[in-house]
XYZ file of C-alpha atoms in Angstrom:
486
model
C 0.000 0.000 0.000
C 1.320 3.406 -0.966
C 0.743 5.631 2.047
C 1.217 9.350 2.087
C 4.166 11.327 3.448
C 4.141 13.042 6.807
C 3.266 16.445 5.418
C -0.255 15.395 4.367
C -3.087 16.768 6.518
C -4.644 14.436 9.073
C -8.355 14.675 9.875
C -10.243 12.600 12.436
C -13.575 11.279 11.135
C -14.797 9.548 14.289
C -14.926 10.409 17.956
C -17.564 8.222 19.643
C -15.869 4.810 19.739
C -13.059 4.406 22.306
C -11.892 1.196 20.631
C -10.526 3.017 17.599
C -10.459 6.091 15.388
C -10.946 6.665 11.678
C -8.631 9.180 10.008
C -8.454 10.740 6.582
C -4.932 11.405 5.346
C -5.078 13.109 1.977
C -7.136 10.685 -0.100
C -6.515 7.700 2.204
C -8.751 6.322 4.967
C -6.848 4.833 7.916
C -8.455 3.196 10.956
C -6.461 2.825 14.139
C -7.714 -0.009 16.361
C -6.592 0.460 19.940
C -5.517 -2.300 22.280
C -7.256 -4.415 23.657
C -9.781 -4.227 20.783
C -6.903 -4.963 18.420
C -6.630 -8.416 19.991
C -10.316 -9.114 19.219
C -9.805 -7.954 15.644
C -7.326 -10.763 15.023
C -10.229 -13.198 15.539
C -12.972 -11.097 13.939
C -11.084 -10.565 10.668
C -11.230 -14.324 9.981
C -15.038 -14.343 10.052
C -16.559 -16.220 7.069
C -19.564 -13.901 7.309
C -17.436 -10.779 6.915
C -15.635 -12.372 3.980
C -18.957 -13.218 2.340
C -20.436 -9.735 2.834
C -17.210 -8.095 1.657
C -17.164 -10.158 -1.538
C -20.751 -9.055 -2.218
C -19.766 -5.412 -1.747
C -21.925 -5.121 1.391
C -19.073 -4.741 3.912
C -16.260 -2.248 3.481
C -13.059 -3.663 1.983
C -10.199 -3.380 4.461
C -6.569 -4.412 4.697
C -3.970 -4.373 7.434
C -1.157 -1.892 7.038
C 2.300 -3.422 7.314
C 4.956 -2.243 9.753
C 6.891 -0.729 6.859
C 3.890 1.337 5.786
C 3.063 2.348 9.363
C 6.398 4.151 9.441
C 5.143 6.424 6.639
C 2.103 7.549 8.636
C 2.130 11.008 10.227
C 3.928 10.700 13.580
C 0.984 12.155 15.504
C -1.169 9.233 14.363
C 1.100 6.482 15.633
C 1.576 8.376 18.905
C -2.120 8.819 19.705
C -1.835 6.688 22.835
C 0.798 4.942 24.876
C -0.107 1.531 23.486
C 0.430 2.573 19.883
C 2.886 -0.249 19.280
C 0.086 -2.764 20.014
C -2.458 -0.963 17.862
C -3.522 -2.268 14.478
C -3.884 -0.005 11.456
C -6.327 -0.726 8.655
C -6.743 0.862 5.262
C -10.310 1.166 3.960
C -11.736 1.447 0.476
C -13.394 4.852 0.113
C -17.016 5.309 -0.863
C -17.175 7.700 -3.824
C -19.610 10.168 -2.259
C -20.280 10.193 1.479
C -23.995 10.301 2.295
C -26.112 10.370 5.433
C -29.496 8.965 6.566
C -31.055 12.444 6.454
C -30.510 12.341 2.667
C -32.001 8.907 2.034
C -35.396 7.877 0.758
C -37.335 5.625 3.192
C -36.662 2.607 0.973
C -32.936 3.261 1.325
C -33.141 3.432 5.131
C -35.055 0.163 5.101
C -32.402 -1.423 2.858
C -29.677 -0.269 5.266
C -31.700 -1.731 8.150
C -32.105 -5.072 6.398
C -28.355 -5.182 5.753
C -27.701 -4.496 9.445
C -30.085 -7.281 10.528
C -28.738 -9.793 7.992
C -25.193 -9.096 9.137
C -26.123 -9.419 12.826
C -28.015 -12.666 12.157
C -25.191 -14.390 10.300
C -22.534 -13.155 12.724
C -24.476 -14.622 15.658
C -23.787 -18.141 14.369
C -20.055 -17.389 14.813
C -20.456 -16.007 18.354
C -20.009 -12.517 16.946
C -22.428 -9.609 16.901
C -22.965 -5.898 16.339
C -22.478 -3.697 19.379
C -24.452 -0.857 17.807
C -27.113 -0.562 15.115
C -27.234 2.936 13.703
C -27.726 3.861 10.033
C -24.571 5.959 10.348
C -22.710 2.621 10.158
C -23.878 2.372 6.546
C -23.034 4.373 3.430
C -24.590 3.939 0.014
C -22.202 3.220 -2.839
C -24.499 4.004 -5.719
C -27.738 2.153 -4.973
C -25.993 -0.444 -2.783
C -25.730 -0.130 1.024
C -22.278 -0.843 2.462
C -21.625 -1.490 6.162
C -18.518 0.587 6.890
C -17.958 0.426 10.665
C -15.689 -2.582 11.190
C -15.409 -1.824 14.912
C -19.136 -2.386 15.337
C -18.397 -6.115 15.042
C -17.552 -7.646 18.411
C -17.281 -10.977 20.196
C -20.600 -12.237 21.579
C -21.143 -14.286 24.706
C -22.785 -17.449 23.328
C -24.858 -17.747 26.529
C -26.391 -14.270 26.132
C -29.624 -13.960 24.152
C -29.849 -10.165 24.344
C -28.987 -7.747 21.550
C -28.021 -4.557 23.331
C -28.346 -2.608 20.079
C -32.066 -3.451 19.825
C -33.210 -0.139 21.298
C -30.905 1.826 19.010
C -32.146 -0.082 15.975
C -35.732 0.717 16.911
C -34.994 4.424 17.373
C -32.912 4.873 14.229
C -34.545 2.451 11.798
C -38.005 1.239 12.838
C -39.432 4.427 14.352
C -38.264 6.816 11.581
C -39.747 4.478 8.960
C -43.041 4.269 10.855
C -43.049 8.053 11.287
C -42.722 8.441 7.543
C -45.392 5.838 6.821
C -47.993 7.113 9.290
C -47.146 10.807 9.714
C -45.386 11.625 6.451
C -42.354 12.849 8.412
C -39.327 12.928 6.055
C -36.118 11.346 7.266
C -34.253 14.658 7.109
C -36.577 16.059 9.778
C -35.862 13.063 12.000
C -32.084 12.834 11.615
C -31.198 16.514 11.388
C -33.021 16.989 14.687
C -31.219 14.065 16.325
C -28.721 11.534 15.012
C -30.190 9.173 17.623
C -33.434 8.978 15.668
C -36.865 8.937 17.288
C -37.791 7.455 20.660
C -41.112 5.687 21.099
C -42.148 8.367 23.606
C -41.412 11.243 21.216
C -43.160 9.433 18.381
C -46.169 8.669 20.596
C -46.745 12.357 21.343
C -46.999 13.105 17.596
C -49.565 10.411 16.772
C -53.256 11.428 16.558
C -55.308 9.705 19.264
C -57.172 7.249 17.041
C -53.954 6.183 15.287
C -52.463 5.246 18.651
C -54.884 2.315 18.666
C -53.795 1.144 15.215
C -52.626 -2.480 15.788
C -49.233 -2.029 14.125
C -48.528 1.234 15.957
C -49.876 -0.046 19.277
C -47.356 -2.878 19.475
C -44.423 -0.937 17.994
C -44.944 2.544 19.481
C -47.824 2.938 21.960
C -46.908 0.025 24.213
C -43.135 0.693 24.037
C -43.772 4.349 24.911
C -45.748 3.308 27.982
C -42.996 0.919 29.033
C -40.047 3.119 28.039
C -39.753 5.122 31.239
C -40.250 1.990 33.329
C -37.584 0.060 31.431
C -35.116 2.967 31.577
C -35.536 3.086 35.347
C -35.066 -0.667 35.572
C -31.873 -0.504 33.506
C -30.496 2.249 35.732
C -31.186 0.186 38.842
C -30.128 -3.131 37.313
C -27.537 -2.450 34.616
C -26.470 -6.090 34.274
C -29.439 -7.432 32.340
C -27.785 -10.321 30.527
C -30.019 -13.352 30.131
C -27.732 -16.344 30.381
C -28.873 -19.660 28.915
C -27.412 -22.547 26.968
C -25.803 -21.453 23.669
C -28.338 -23.144 21.370
C -31.305 -21.553 23.103
C -29.544 -18.173 23.329
C -28.813 -18.139 19.600
C -32.368 -19.234 18.760
C -33.814 -16.441 20.918
C -31.504 -13.823 19.416
C -32.187 -14.898 15.844
C -35.934 -14.944 16.526
C -35.684 -11.298 17.627
C -33.671 -10.335 14.542
C -36.067 -12.129 12.189
C -39.041 -10.361 13.788
C -37.358 -7.000 13.254
C -36.600 -7.913 9.651
C -40.194 -8.920 9.029
C -41.557 -5.746 10.638
C -39.612 -3.366 8.380
C -39.877 -5.544 5.259
C -43.667 -5.325 5.419
C -43.817 -1.524 5.545
C -45.520 0.113 2.570
C -44.663 3.741 1.888
C -47.586 5.608 0.388
C -45.642 8.601 -0.855
C -47.517 11.885 -0.931
C -45.909 14.521 -3.178
C -44.721 17.527 -1.189
C -45.008 19.829 -4.187
C -46.941 18.643 -7.227
C -45.510 21.444 -9.384
C -42.307 19.437 -9.773
C -43.843 16.014 -10.411
C -44.847 13.993 -13.434
C -42.430 15.535 -15.936
C -42.184 12.117 -17.534
C -45.965 11.496 -17.494
C -48.833 12.979 -19.440
C -48.438 16.213 -17.458
C -44.978 16.814 -18.897
C -44.330 20.401 -20.038
C -42.525 18.981 -23.093
C -44.002 17.888 -26.372
C -42.769 14.563 -27.712
C -40.556 16.389 -30.213
C -39.123 18.700 -27.542
C -38.282 15.847 -25.226
C -36.614 13.812 -27.969
C -34.456 16.821 -28.860
C -33.533 17.394 -25.220
C -32.652 13.738 -24.698
C -30.509 13.681 -27.849
C -28.549 16.781 -26.821
C -27.961 15.707 -23.240
C -26.786 12.260 -24.304
C -24.409 13.735 -26.900
C -22.922 16.315 -24.536
C -22.512 13.828 -21.703
C -20.628 11.477 -24.016
C -18.353 14.295 -25.187
C -17.842 16.370 -22.056
C -18.153 14.153 -18.977
C -15.368 11.818 -17.952
C -16.024 10.173 -14.615
C -18.578 11.652 -12.214
C -21.773 13.632 -12.684
C -24.071 15.547 -10.348
C -27.690 15.811 -11.519
C -29.308 18.712 -9.637
C -33.100 18.512 -9.628
C -33.085 15.018 -11.119
C -36.870 14.492 -11.005
C -37.396 10.739 -11.534
C -33.762 10.213 -12.576
C -34.307 9.751 -16.322
C -31.257 11.780 -17.341
C -29.265 10.415 -14.404
C -29.778 6.927 -15.798
C -28.652 8.095 -19.236
C -25.435 9.339 -17.610
C -24.997 6.077 -15.689
C -25.519 4.110 -18.917
C -22.443 5.883 -20.295
C -20.375 4.374 -17.487
C -20.314 7.493 -15.322
C -20.788 7.549 -11.561
C -23.816 9.703 -10.828
C -25.179 11.481 -7.763
C -28.776 12.548 -8.416
C -30.489 14.968 -6.036
C -34.015 16.296 -5.699
C -35.983 17.874 -2.866
C -38.959 15.549 -3.409
C -38.787 12.347 -1.339
C -41.232 10.623 -3.679
C -39.016 11.259 -6.702
C -35.840 10.021 -4.997
C -37.702 6.895 -3.869
C -38.780 6.326 -7.462
C -35.268 6.978 -8.778
C -33.698 4.510 -6.334
C -36.301 1.814 -7.036
C -35.933 2.200 -10.824
C -32.127 2.308 -10.759
C -30.987 -0.197 -8.126
C -30.811 -3.159 -10.526
C -30.226 -1.571 -13.926
C -27.983 1.366 -12.900
C -26.330 0.444 -9.568
C -23.671 3.194 -9.784
C -26.379 5.874 -9.501
C -26.745 7.394 -6.019
C -30.062 9.250 -5.492
C -30.305 11.596 -2.491
C -32.995 13.823 -0.993
C -31.321 17.231 -1.120
C -32.896 20.629 -1.694
C -30.189 22.575 -3.513
C -31.741 25.821 -2.227
C -31.384 24.563 1.351
C -28.845 21.710 1.227
C -27.816 19.443 4.088
C -25.831 21.432 6.673
C -22.754 20.355 8.589
C -23.870 18.588 11.764
C -22.786 16.522 14.730
C -20.221 17.384 17.365
C -18.836 20.879 16.711
C -20.489 20.615 13.279
C -17.576 18.408 12.219
C -18.933 14.841 12.302
C -21.015 15.160 9.156
C -19.885 17.499 6.402
C -22.336 19.728 4.589
C -23.562 18.636 1.183
C -21.874 21.547 -0.575
C -18.578 20.802 1.170
C -18.766 17.179 0.010
C -19.304 18.233 -3.613
C -16.077 20.226 -3.858
C -13.839 18.777 -6.569
C -16.057 15.707 -6.991
C -17.920 16.270 -10.254
C -16.488 16.993 -13.692
C -19.968 17.592 -15.108
C -23.172 18.971 -13.573
C -26.686 18.691 -14.987
C -29.115 21.525 -14.215
C -32.103 20.671 -16.402
C -35.464 22.425 -15.971
C -34.151 23.824 -12.680
C -33.176 27.474 -13.068
C -36.731 28.796 -13.464
C -37.821 26.915 -10.339
C -35.028 28.484 -8.299
C -35.879 31.917 -9.698
C -39.595 31.681 -8.938
C -40.228 29.368 -5.990
C -36.982 30.069 -4.112
C -36.452 33.711 -5.205
C -32.756 33.088 -5.912
C -31.110 35.678 -8.154
C -29.818 34.407 -11.503
C -26.226 35.437 -10.788
C -26.169 33.318 -7.629
C -27.522 30.278 -9.483
C -24.748 30.514 -12.076
C -22.144 31.021 -9.342
C -23.372 27.843 -7.648
C -23.077 25.953 -10.942
C -19.458 27.112 -11.158
C -18.752 25.876 -7.614
C -20.349 22.465 -8.166
C -18.366 21.473 -11.261
C -14.687 21.132 -12.026
C -15.221 21.328 -15.799
C -18.631 21.333 -17.497
C -22.283 22.224 -16.894
C -25.254 21.208 -19.022
C -27.960 23.715 -18.173
C -31.437 24.510 -19.455
C -32.781 28.032 -19.802
C -36.575 28.332 -19.667
C -37.905 31.647 -20.943
C -40.366 33.658 -18.815
C -42.724 33.202 -21.800
C -42.773 29.422 -21.299
C -46.134 28.089 -19.962
C -44.449 26.438 -16.961
C -42.610 29.653 -16.071
C -45.915 31.515 -16.422
C -47.538 29.039 -14.041
C -44.801 29.457 -11.431
C -44.305 33.227 -11.497
C -47.560 34.023 -9.628
C -48.003 37.516 -10.973
C -44.393 38.632 -10.643
C -42.593 40.199 -13.572
C -39.581 38.339 -14.994
C -39.613 39.810 -18.505
C -36.201 41.375 -17.864
C -34.701 37.872 -17.727
C -34.041 37.396 -21.413
C -31.851 34.735 -22.963
C -29.221 37.451 -23.517
C -29.177 38.244 -19.790
C -28.813 34.538 -19.020
C -25.880 34.196 -21.412
C -24.174 37.288 -19.974
C -24.268 35.726 -16.508
C -22.938 32.421 -17.851
C -20.043 34.091 -19.663
C -18.739 35.510 -16.375
C -17.736 31.991 -15.326
C -18.030 29.752 -18.403
C -17.426 29.453 -22.113
C -20.492 28.473 -24.132
C -19.375 25.404 -26.089
C -22.705 24.719 -27.739
C -26.351 25.700 -27.403
C -29.602 24.651 -29.039
C -33.139 25.936 -28.696
C -35.792 23.232 -28.456
C -38.846 23.280 -30.734
C -41.269 25.874 -29.402
C -38.527 28.477 -28.835
C -39.013 28.876 -25.057
C -36.369 26.408 -23.850
C -32.670 26.414 -24.707
C -30.013 23.913 -23.669
C -26.414 25.006 -23.105
C -23.184 23.084 -22.738
C -20.795 25.253 -20.715
C -17.098 24.892 -19.941
C -15.727 26.423 -16.766
C -13.234 29.267 -17.085
C -9.904 28.477 -15.436
C -8.172 31.538 -14.069
C -4.367 31.564 -14.086
């Protein structure tokens, strides 16, 4: 492994687990496992289950760093504690674009939960388990969830039937999914408020009275909320709650619990309700494009992507992901964002098999995910994560929405486009005379925003490589190349 010299910056990416720390050194991810956890790792790394999940791409690929390579690490890393000589250092494969539960569609959170339960179930047969069960242990690589916290895996007492992470799983997987299903509460509202998810008590207070008697909610939320304070008090008074029994019975009991959890989230049906119908159904009969217009748009976008994108693409305002899938079909890695949960759910469901390198995320570009966590440093903001990541950005049928519904000035929209891309932007200009623009403007006057004004703003930061007006003369597509200042 080719590690980086001492002068590369070192950044800690984890702070909650005393058994180890994850660091970023330049473009490398290094995990330091502290003694005595390093001794457990020597057994855990031989797990057939971990090998199986790693080969399927469901568990992060890791490798031990040799003594020779350890000497190339920054000195402050190897001197983090007095037992550094007994510590183990791992290298990890990086996920292309870091993402968080607040940016997932409900189906994605469920998929991450199912991965967590499947991993815990198979590990239990090896007297191993997961000491925590938070969605922050999972990142999506395209449409595929990947379990990335190797230190979550621990030795399990074969006589103990309890899963101490059960409560955390309920708060961070089950309850947020139920809150979306029954209350329409998006995941970003749950996880930006608290990375610990939603307690049964907090959920219970939000449920209308009659819904509290709903059979599925009564057993999963109402009854747990009633018992929550009692059980917390019991745990405080009796912290050692291990149920010891013979190994066969203990494993059966544990696996029964895990299978019940898996069944409960597998059976959830998400009846998505559009948050803003103005943005929906562009690909249906309500599309603002004629058949001829859409064919022309598709032809241009496909041609320009083939010519002017190399590796990674950001599709801002992706709608149902149609153009994102075109980009993915060209072999590009794609991050597709939209503010509508329903559309990201649809994009993920349509893409997970046919276009697995496509990562759809719920992000409102006018109010993107902020930095969060301890000192606002645990989870980077969306805009921070985009820096230097995308050589091409799609902004199709987006600018007029930002102008009208978000009241963002045109110059700021173009400046954002410049910041999001390292090279090219494919952008669509919709004239104020366009029927959709007319529908959105709500009596305000935008006649000063001519195509000439749009081009003047673009030329401050880009060169116009090519442009073409679609049939109907109210929509024009541009392929822009970023200006590089010396």
